[in-house]
XYZ file of C-alpha atoms in Angstrom:
461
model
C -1.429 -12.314 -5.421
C -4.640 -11.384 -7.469
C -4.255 -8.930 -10.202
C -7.190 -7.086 -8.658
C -4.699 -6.469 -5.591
C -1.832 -5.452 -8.392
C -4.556 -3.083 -9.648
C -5.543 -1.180 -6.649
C -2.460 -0.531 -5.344
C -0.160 0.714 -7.941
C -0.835 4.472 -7.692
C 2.576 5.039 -6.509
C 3.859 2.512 -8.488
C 2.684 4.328 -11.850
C 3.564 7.475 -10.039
C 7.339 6.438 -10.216
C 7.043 5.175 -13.962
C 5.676 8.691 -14.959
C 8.109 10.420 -13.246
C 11.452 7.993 -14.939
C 9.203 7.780 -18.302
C 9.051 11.930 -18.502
C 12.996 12.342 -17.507
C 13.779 9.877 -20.105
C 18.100 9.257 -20.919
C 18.462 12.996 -19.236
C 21.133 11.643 -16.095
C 19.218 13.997 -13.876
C 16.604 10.659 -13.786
C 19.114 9.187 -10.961
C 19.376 12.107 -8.321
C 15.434 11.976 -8.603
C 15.239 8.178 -8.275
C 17.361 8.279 -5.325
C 14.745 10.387 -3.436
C 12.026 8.762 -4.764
C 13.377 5.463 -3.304
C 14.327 7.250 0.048
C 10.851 8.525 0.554
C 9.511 5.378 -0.247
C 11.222 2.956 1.026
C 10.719 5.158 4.615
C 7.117 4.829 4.074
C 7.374 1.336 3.618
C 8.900 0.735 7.066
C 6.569 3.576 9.082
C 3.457 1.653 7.574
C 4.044 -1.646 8.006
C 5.301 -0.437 11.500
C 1.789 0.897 12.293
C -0.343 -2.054 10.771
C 1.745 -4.143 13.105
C 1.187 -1.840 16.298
C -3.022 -1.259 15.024
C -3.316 -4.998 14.557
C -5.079 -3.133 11.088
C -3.740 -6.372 9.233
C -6.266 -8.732 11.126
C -8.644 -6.742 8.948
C -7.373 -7.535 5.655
C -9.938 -9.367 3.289
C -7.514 -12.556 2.795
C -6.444 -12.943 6.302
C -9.702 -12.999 7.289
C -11.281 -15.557 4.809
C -8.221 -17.763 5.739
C -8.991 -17.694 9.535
C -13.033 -18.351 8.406
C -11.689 -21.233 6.013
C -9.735 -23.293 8.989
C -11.808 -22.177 12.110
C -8.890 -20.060 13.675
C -7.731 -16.604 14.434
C -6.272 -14.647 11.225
C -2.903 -15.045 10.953
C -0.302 -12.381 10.272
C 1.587 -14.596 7.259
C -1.408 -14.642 5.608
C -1.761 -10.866 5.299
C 2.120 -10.676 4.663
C 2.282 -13.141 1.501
C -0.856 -11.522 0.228
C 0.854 -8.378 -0.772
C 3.771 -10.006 -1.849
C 4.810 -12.120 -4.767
C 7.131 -14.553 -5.612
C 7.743 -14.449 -9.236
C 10.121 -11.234 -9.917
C 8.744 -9.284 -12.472
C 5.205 -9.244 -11.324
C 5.370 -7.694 -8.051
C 7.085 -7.050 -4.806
C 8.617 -9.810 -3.699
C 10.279 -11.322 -0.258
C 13.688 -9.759 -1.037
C 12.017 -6.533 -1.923
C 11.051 -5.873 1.280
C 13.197 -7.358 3.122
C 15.868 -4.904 1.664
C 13.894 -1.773 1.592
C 13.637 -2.555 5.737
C 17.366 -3.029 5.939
C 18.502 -0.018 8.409
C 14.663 0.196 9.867
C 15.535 -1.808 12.972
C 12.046 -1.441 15.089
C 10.093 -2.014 12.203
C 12.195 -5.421 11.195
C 11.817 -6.082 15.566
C 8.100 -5.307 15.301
C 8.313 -7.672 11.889
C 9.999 -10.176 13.923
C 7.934 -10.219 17.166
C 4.703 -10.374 15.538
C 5.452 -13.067 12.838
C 7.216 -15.079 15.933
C 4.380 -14.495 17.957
C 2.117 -15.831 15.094
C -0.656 -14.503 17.006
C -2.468 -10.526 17.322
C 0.057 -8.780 18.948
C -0.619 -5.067 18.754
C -0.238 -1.564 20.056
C -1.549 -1.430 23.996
C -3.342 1.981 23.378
C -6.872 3.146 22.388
C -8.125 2.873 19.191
C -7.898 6.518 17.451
C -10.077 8.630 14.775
C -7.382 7.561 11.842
C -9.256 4.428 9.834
C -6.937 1.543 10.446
C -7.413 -0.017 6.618
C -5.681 3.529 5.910
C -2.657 1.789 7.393
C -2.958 -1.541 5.510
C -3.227 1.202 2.242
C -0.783 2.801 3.335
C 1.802 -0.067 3.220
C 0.987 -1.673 0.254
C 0.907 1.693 -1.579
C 4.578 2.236 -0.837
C 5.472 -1.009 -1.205
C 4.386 -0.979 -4.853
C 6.274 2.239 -5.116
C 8.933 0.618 -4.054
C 8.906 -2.429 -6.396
C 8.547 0.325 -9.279
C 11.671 2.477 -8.287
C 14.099 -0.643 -8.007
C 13.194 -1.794 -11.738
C 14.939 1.544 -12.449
C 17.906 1.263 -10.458
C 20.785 -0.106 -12.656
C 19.383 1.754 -15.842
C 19.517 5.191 -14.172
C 23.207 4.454 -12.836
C 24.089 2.965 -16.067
C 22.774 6.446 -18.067
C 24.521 8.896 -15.252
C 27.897 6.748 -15.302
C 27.730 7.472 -19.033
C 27.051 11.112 -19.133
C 29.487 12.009 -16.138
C 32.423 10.374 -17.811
C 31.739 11.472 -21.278
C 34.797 14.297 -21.696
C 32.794 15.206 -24.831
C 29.745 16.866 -23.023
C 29.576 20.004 -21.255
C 26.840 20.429 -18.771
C 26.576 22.965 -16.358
C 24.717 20.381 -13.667
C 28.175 18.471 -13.581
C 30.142 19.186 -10.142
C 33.462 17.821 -9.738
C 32.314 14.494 -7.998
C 29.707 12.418 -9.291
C 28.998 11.634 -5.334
C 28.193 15.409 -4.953
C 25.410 15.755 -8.102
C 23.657 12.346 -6.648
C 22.861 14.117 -3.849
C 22.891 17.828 -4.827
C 25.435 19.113 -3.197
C 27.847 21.835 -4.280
C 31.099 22.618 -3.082
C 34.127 24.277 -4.569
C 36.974 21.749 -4.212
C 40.669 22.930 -4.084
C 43.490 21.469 -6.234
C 43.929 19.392 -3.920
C 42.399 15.573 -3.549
C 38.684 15.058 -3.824
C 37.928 14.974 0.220
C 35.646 12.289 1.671
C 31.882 11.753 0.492
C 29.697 14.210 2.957
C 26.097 12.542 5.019
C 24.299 13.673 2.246
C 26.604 12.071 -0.622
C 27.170 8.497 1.526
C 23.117 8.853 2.064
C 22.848 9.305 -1.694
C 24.949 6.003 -2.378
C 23.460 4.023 0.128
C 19.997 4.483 -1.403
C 20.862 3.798 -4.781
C 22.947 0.566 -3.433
C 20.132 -0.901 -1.439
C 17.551 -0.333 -4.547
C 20.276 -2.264 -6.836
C 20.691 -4.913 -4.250
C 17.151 -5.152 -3.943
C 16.413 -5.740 -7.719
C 19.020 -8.082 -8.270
C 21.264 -10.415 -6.064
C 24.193 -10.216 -7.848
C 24.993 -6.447 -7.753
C 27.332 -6.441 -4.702
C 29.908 -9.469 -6.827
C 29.154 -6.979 -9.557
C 30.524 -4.092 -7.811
C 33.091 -6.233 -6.091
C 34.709 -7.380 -9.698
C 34.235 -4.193 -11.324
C 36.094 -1.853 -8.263
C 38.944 -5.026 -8.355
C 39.112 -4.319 -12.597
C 39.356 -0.516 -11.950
C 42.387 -0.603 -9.299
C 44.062 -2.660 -12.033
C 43.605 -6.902 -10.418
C 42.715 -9.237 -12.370
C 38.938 -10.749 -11.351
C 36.211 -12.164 -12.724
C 32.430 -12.959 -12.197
C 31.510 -16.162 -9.880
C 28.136 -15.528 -10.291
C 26.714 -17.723 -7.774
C 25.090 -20.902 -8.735
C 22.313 -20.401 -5.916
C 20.787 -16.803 -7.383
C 18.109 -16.607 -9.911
C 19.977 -15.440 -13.324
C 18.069 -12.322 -13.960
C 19.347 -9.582 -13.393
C 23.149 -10.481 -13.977
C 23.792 -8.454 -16.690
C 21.889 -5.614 -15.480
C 24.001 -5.855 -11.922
C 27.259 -6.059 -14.301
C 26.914 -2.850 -16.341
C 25.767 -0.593 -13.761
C 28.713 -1.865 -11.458
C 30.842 -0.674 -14.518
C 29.598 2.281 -14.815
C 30.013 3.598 -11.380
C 33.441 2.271 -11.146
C 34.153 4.550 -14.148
C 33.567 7.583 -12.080
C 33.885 7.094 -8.414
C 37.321 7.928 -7.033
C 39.147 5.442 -4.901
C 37.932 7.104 -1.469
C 34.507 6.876 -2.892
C 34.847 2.974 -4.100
C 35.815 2.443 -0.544
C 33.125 3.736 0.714
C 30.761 2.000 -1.047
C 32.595 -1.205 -0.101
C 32.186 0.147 3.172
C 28.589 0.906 2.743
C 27.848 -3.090 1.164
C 30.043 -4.704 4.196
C 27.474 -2.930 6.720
C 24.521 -4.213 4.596
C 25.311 -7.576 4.173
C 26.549 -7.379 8.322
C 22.796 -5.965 9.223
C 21.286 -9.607 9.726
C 18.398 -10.791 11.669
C 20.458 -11.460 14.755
C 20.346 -8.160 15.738
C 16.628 -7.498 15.027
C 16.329 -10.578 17.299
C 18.260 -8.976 19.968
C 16.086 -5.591 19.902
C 12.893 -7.897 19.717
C 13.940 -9.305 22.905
C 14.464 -5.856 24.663
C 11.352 -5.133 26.791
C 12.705 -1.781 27.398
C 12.065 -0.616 23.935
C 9.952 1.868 23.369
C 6.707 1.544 20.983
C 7.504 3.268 18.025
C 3.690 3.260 16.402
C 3.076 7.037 15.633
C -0.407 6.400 17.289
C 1.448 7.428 20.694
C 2.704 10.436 19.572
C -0.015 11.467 17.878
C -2.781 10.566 20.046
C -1.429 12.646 23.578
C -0.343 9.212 24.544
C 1.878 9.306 27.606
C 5.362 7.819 28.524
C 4.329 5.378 30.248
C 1.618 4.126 28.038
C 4.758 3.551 26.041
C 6.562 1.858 28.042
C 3.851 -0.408 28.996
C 3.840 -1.465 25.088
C 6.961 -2.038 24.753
C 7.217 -4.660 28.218
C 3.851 -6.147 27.273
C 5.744 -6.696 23.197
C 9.449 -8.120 24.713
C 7.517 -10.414 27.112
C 5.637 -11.750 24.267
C 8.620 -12.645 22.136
C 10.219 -14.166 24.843
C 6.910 -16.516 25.218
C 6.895 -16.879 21.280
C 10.628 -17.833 20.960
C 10.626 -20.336 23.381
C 11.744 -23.785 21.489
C 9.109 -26.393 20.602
C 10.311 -29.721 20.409
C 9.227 -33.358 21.894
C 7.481 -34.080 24.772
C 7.112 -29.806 24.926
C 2.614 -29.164 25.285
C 2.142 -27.304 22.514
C -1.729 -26.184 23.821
C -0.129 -25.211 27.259
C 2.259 -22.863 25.295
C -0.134 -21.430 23.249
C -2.345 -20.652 26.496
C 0.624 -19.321 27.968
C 1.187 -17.065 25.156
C -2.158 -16.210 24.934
C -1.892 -14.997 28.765
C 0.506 -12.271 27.335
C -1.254 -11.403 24.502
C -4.691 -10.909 26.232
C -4.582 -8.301 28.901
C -7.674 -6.006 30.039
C -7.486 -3.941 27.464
C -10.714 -3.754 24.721
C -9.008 -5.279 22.128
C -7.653 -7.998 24.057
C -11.026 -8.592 25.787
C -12.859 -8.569 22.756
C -10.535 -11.654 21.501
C -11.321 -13.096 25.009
C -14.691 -13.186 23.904
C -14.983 -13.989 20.611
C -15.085 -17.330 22.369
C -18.601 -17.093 23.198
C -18.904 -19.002 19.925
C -18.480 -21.948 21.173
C -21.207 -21.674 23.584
C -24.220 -24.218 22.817
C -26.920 -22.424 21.798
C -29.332 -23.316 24.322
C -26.989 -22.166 27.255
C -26.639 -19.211 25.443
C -30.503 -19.060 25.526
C -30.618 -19.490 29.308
C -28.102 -16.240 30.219
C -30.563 -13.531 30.350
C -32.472 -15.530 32.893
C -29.326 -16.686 34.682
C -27.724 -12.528 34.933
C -31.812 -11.201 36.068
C -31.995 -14.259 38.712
C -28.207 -13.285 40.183
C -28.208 -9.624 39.385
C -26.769 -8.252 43.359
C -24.477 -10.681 43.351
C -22.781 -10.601 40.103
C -22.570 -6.510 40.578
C -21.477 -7.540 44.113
C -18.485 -9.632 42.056
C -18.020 -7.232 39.321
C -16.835 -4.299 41.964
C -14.935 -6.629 44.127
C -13.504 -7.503 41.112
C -12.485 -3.977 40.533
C -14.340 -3.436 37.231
C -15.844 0.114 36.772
C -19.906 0.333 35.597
C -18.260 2.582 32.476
C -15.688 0.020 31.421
C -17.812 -3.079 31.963
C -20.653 -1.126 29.443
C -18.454 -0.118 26.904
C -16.590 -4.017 26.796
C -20.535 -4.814 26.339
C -21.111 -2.019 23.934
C -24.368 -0.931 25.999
C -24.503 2.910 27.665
C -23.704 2.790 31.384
C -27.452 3.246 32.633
C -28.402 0.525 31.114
C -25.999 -1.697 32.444
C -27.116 -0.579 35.955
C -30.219 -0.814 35.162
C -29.788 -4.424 34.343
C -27.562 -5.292 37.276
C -30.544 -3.577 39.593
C -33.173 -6.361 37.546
C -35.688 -3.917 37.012
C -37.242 -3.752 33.690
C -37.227 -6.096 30.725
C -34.506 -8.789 30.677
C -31.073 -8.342 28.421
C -30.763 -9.601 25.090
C -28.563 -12.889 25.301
C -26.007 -11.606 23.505
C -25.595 -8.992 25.855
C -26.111 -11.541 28.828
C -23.688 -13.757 27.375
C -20.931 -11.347 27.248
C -21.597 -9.660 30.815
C -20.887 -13.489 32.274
C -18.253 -14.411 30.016
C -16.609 -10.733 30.917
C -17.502 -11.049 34.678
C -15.325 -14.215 34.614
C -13.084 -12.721 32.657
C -12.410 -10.310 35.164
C -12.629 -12.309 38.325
C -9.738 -14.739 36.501
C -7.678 -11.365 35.908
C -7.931 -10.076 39.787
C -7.042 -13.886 41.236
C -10.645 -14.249 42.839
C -13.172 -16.964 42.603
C -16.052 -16.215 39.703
C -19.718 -16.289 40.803
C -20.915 -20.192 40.943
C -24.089 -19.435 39.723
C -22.295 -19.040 36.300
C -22.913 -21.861 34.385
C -19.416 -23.566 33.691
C -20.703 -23.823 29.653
C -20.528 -20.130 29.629
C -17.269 -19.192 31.471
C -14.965 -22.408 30.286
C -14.791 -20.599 26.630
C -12.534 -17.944 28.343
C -10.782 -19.540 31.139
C -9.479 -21.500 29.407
C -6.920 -19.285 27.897
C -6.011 -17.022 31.421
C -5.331 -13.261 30.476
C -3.053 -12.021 33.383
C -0.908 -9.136 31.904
């Protein structure tokens, strides 16, 4: 990752550092943290959720000179990696996200289906007014907010461990639970035991345990030892032979510290809390990225007046491509034939698909290309003929050729001057197209040069 990608997007990032720099050692730096890392770490998952169902990542400056570089579509791994980065203390990394998408199951589905797919594989619905590289922003804005809030994770527990068990200190801010000041709440308690954490207290904790996870792998042994040491067993570190060694000692003294002042209910809970996290594994994201009956989550739907159905359509058209992408690959299996048949359910006639379907028309010789204005004037009636049997409207067959609606007909009458071949070019290649989609034979005065580009990879939804 380039620093001038570190640079652009870290006005979150310093917003967090501000924010922990200005609080200081006052323990009131952890209840803000914990929102800080909610908010965020939400953001991450409803952005990255919407430049999956935009396709906005096939935009992105280095998945685009990738595809240029090796001749191919751009390729969603590419955009992924280029945010990310593997050395830990220079930006967000793997784990990072993978953690701050932990209980975000559509958006680790949509993760799943796209990066299975290894193809576009976007939101079936029109393109709207909001930019699309406000998405892509969007995502790696939060995501550097993110990486910023988890470098402050096991300091701010350490500091609030110390002040809430200090005897010595009198503070008014200090409730009877430390659960109840991470998360604001106040209650009067009787004499009674200390009753169970409420939503907004186990909320509270699992925030601040998914940004120490996140930060460093060893925090749940950590915790782990240190809750065994407080209930009076004898244990002792393991620390894993596998993990990266920063971050140990970091993991080991903010374990402490909240085992100092969480009550046994509370320690349970958190065990509770780190036995769902470390269940949550991909194989049930794979099982909701098989279900066709899921609904599209993008917010473009809801925002846009999009119907049910429209939904519903997205999310069939998203489960039948995972099922096409996770079929195995092994010997004697045609790879090409697999990709075509993918292809089939990635391309289906909407714009965006048929604009893929015809970003073909590279591959077009030049002096074919050269001959389609003369070949659409000399067959006008019956290519309009085909293009309404076909069942494609005057309005949708202009706007696929970015050319007003009179024109076109004006055109397909062959009156006046003769298209441009770009134009001429995509009205064959689209007419094909078309007549491929609706199971009927394409015009034969269509030279075979021009339609074979997009035939050859059939777009039946």
């Amino acid at each position: 990752m380039g620093a001038f990608v570190f640079q652009r997007h870290l006005h979150r990032h310093d917003d967090v550092n501000l924010v922990m720099s200005a609080l200081g050692d006052d323990p009131q730096c952890l209840p803000v943290l914990i929102a800080l890392g909610a908010t965020l770490r939400r953001d991450v998952a409803s952005a990255l959720r919407e430049v999956i169902a935009t396709g906005a990542w096939q935009s992105d400056v280095r998945a685009r000179g990738s595809a240029a570089h090796w001749r191919e579509e751009p390729r969603f791994q590419v955009f992924l990696d280029h945010g990310l980065e593997k050395r830990r203390n220079r930006g967000p990394k793997y784990e990072h996200l993978d953690t701050a998408l932990l209980t975000f199951p559509e958006t680790r589905a949509a993760l799943y289906r796209v990066s299975a797919a290894g193809c576009p594989q976007h939101c079936r619905t029109k393109t709207g007014t909001f930019a699309e590289d406000r998405h892509v922003d969007d995502y790696r804005q939060a995501l550097f907010g993110w990486y910023a809030a988890i470098q402050h994770a096991h300091a701010c527990v350490v500091r609030a461990g110390r002040w809430f068990a200090d005897p010595q200190r009198s503070d008014s801010r200090r409730p009877e639970a430390f659960t109840d000041w991470m998360s604001g709440t106040r209650r009067r308690h009787s004499s009674g035991a200390v009753p169970a954490a409420e939503p907004a207290a186990q909320r509270a904790l699992q925030e601040v345990i998914l940004m120490m996870h996140a930060w460093s792998p060893h925090t749940f042994e950590a915790i782990d030892v240190a809750f065994q040491k407080a209930e009076g067993e004898d244990a002792s570190h393991g620390w894993g032979g596998s993990f990266e060694p920063a971050g140990r000692y970091e993991a080991q003294a903010a374990a402490e510290a909240l085992a100092s002042v969480l009550s046994p209910q509370e320690r349970q809970h958190v065990r509770a809390v780190i036995d769902g996290i470390e269940s949550d594994d991909e194989f049930r994201d794979m099982d909701l990225a098989k279900d066709s009956t899921l609904a599209c989550t993008s917010d473009r739907h809801r925002a846009y007046g999009a119907g049910p159905g429209e939904r519903e359509d997205c999310a069939t058209a998203r489960g039948r491509v995972y099922e096409e992408a996770s079929q195995p690959w092994g010997e004697g299996v045609d790879r090409a034939a697999d990709a075509a048949r993918l292809a089939r359910f990635l391309l289906g006639p909407h714009t965006d698909r048929i604009h893929y379907a015809l970003a073909a028309r590279g591959a077009v010789a030049r002096g074919t290309t050269e001959r389609a204005p003369q070949v659409w004037n000399d067959n006008a009636e019956p290519l309009r003929e085909a293009r309404e049997a076909a069942g494609l409207d005057l309005q949708d067959a202009a706007g696929h050729l970015g050319i007003k609606p009179a024109t076109l007909q004006r055109f397909e009458q062959a009156t006046g001057k003769l298209p441009g071949r770009p134009v001429s070019l995509g009205y064959l290649q689209l007419l094909t197209l078309t007549c491929t989609q609706a199971g009927r034979i394409a015009p034969a005065c269509i030279p075979k040069a021009i339609s074979q580009p997009v035939i050859s990879l059939p777009t039946t939804l």
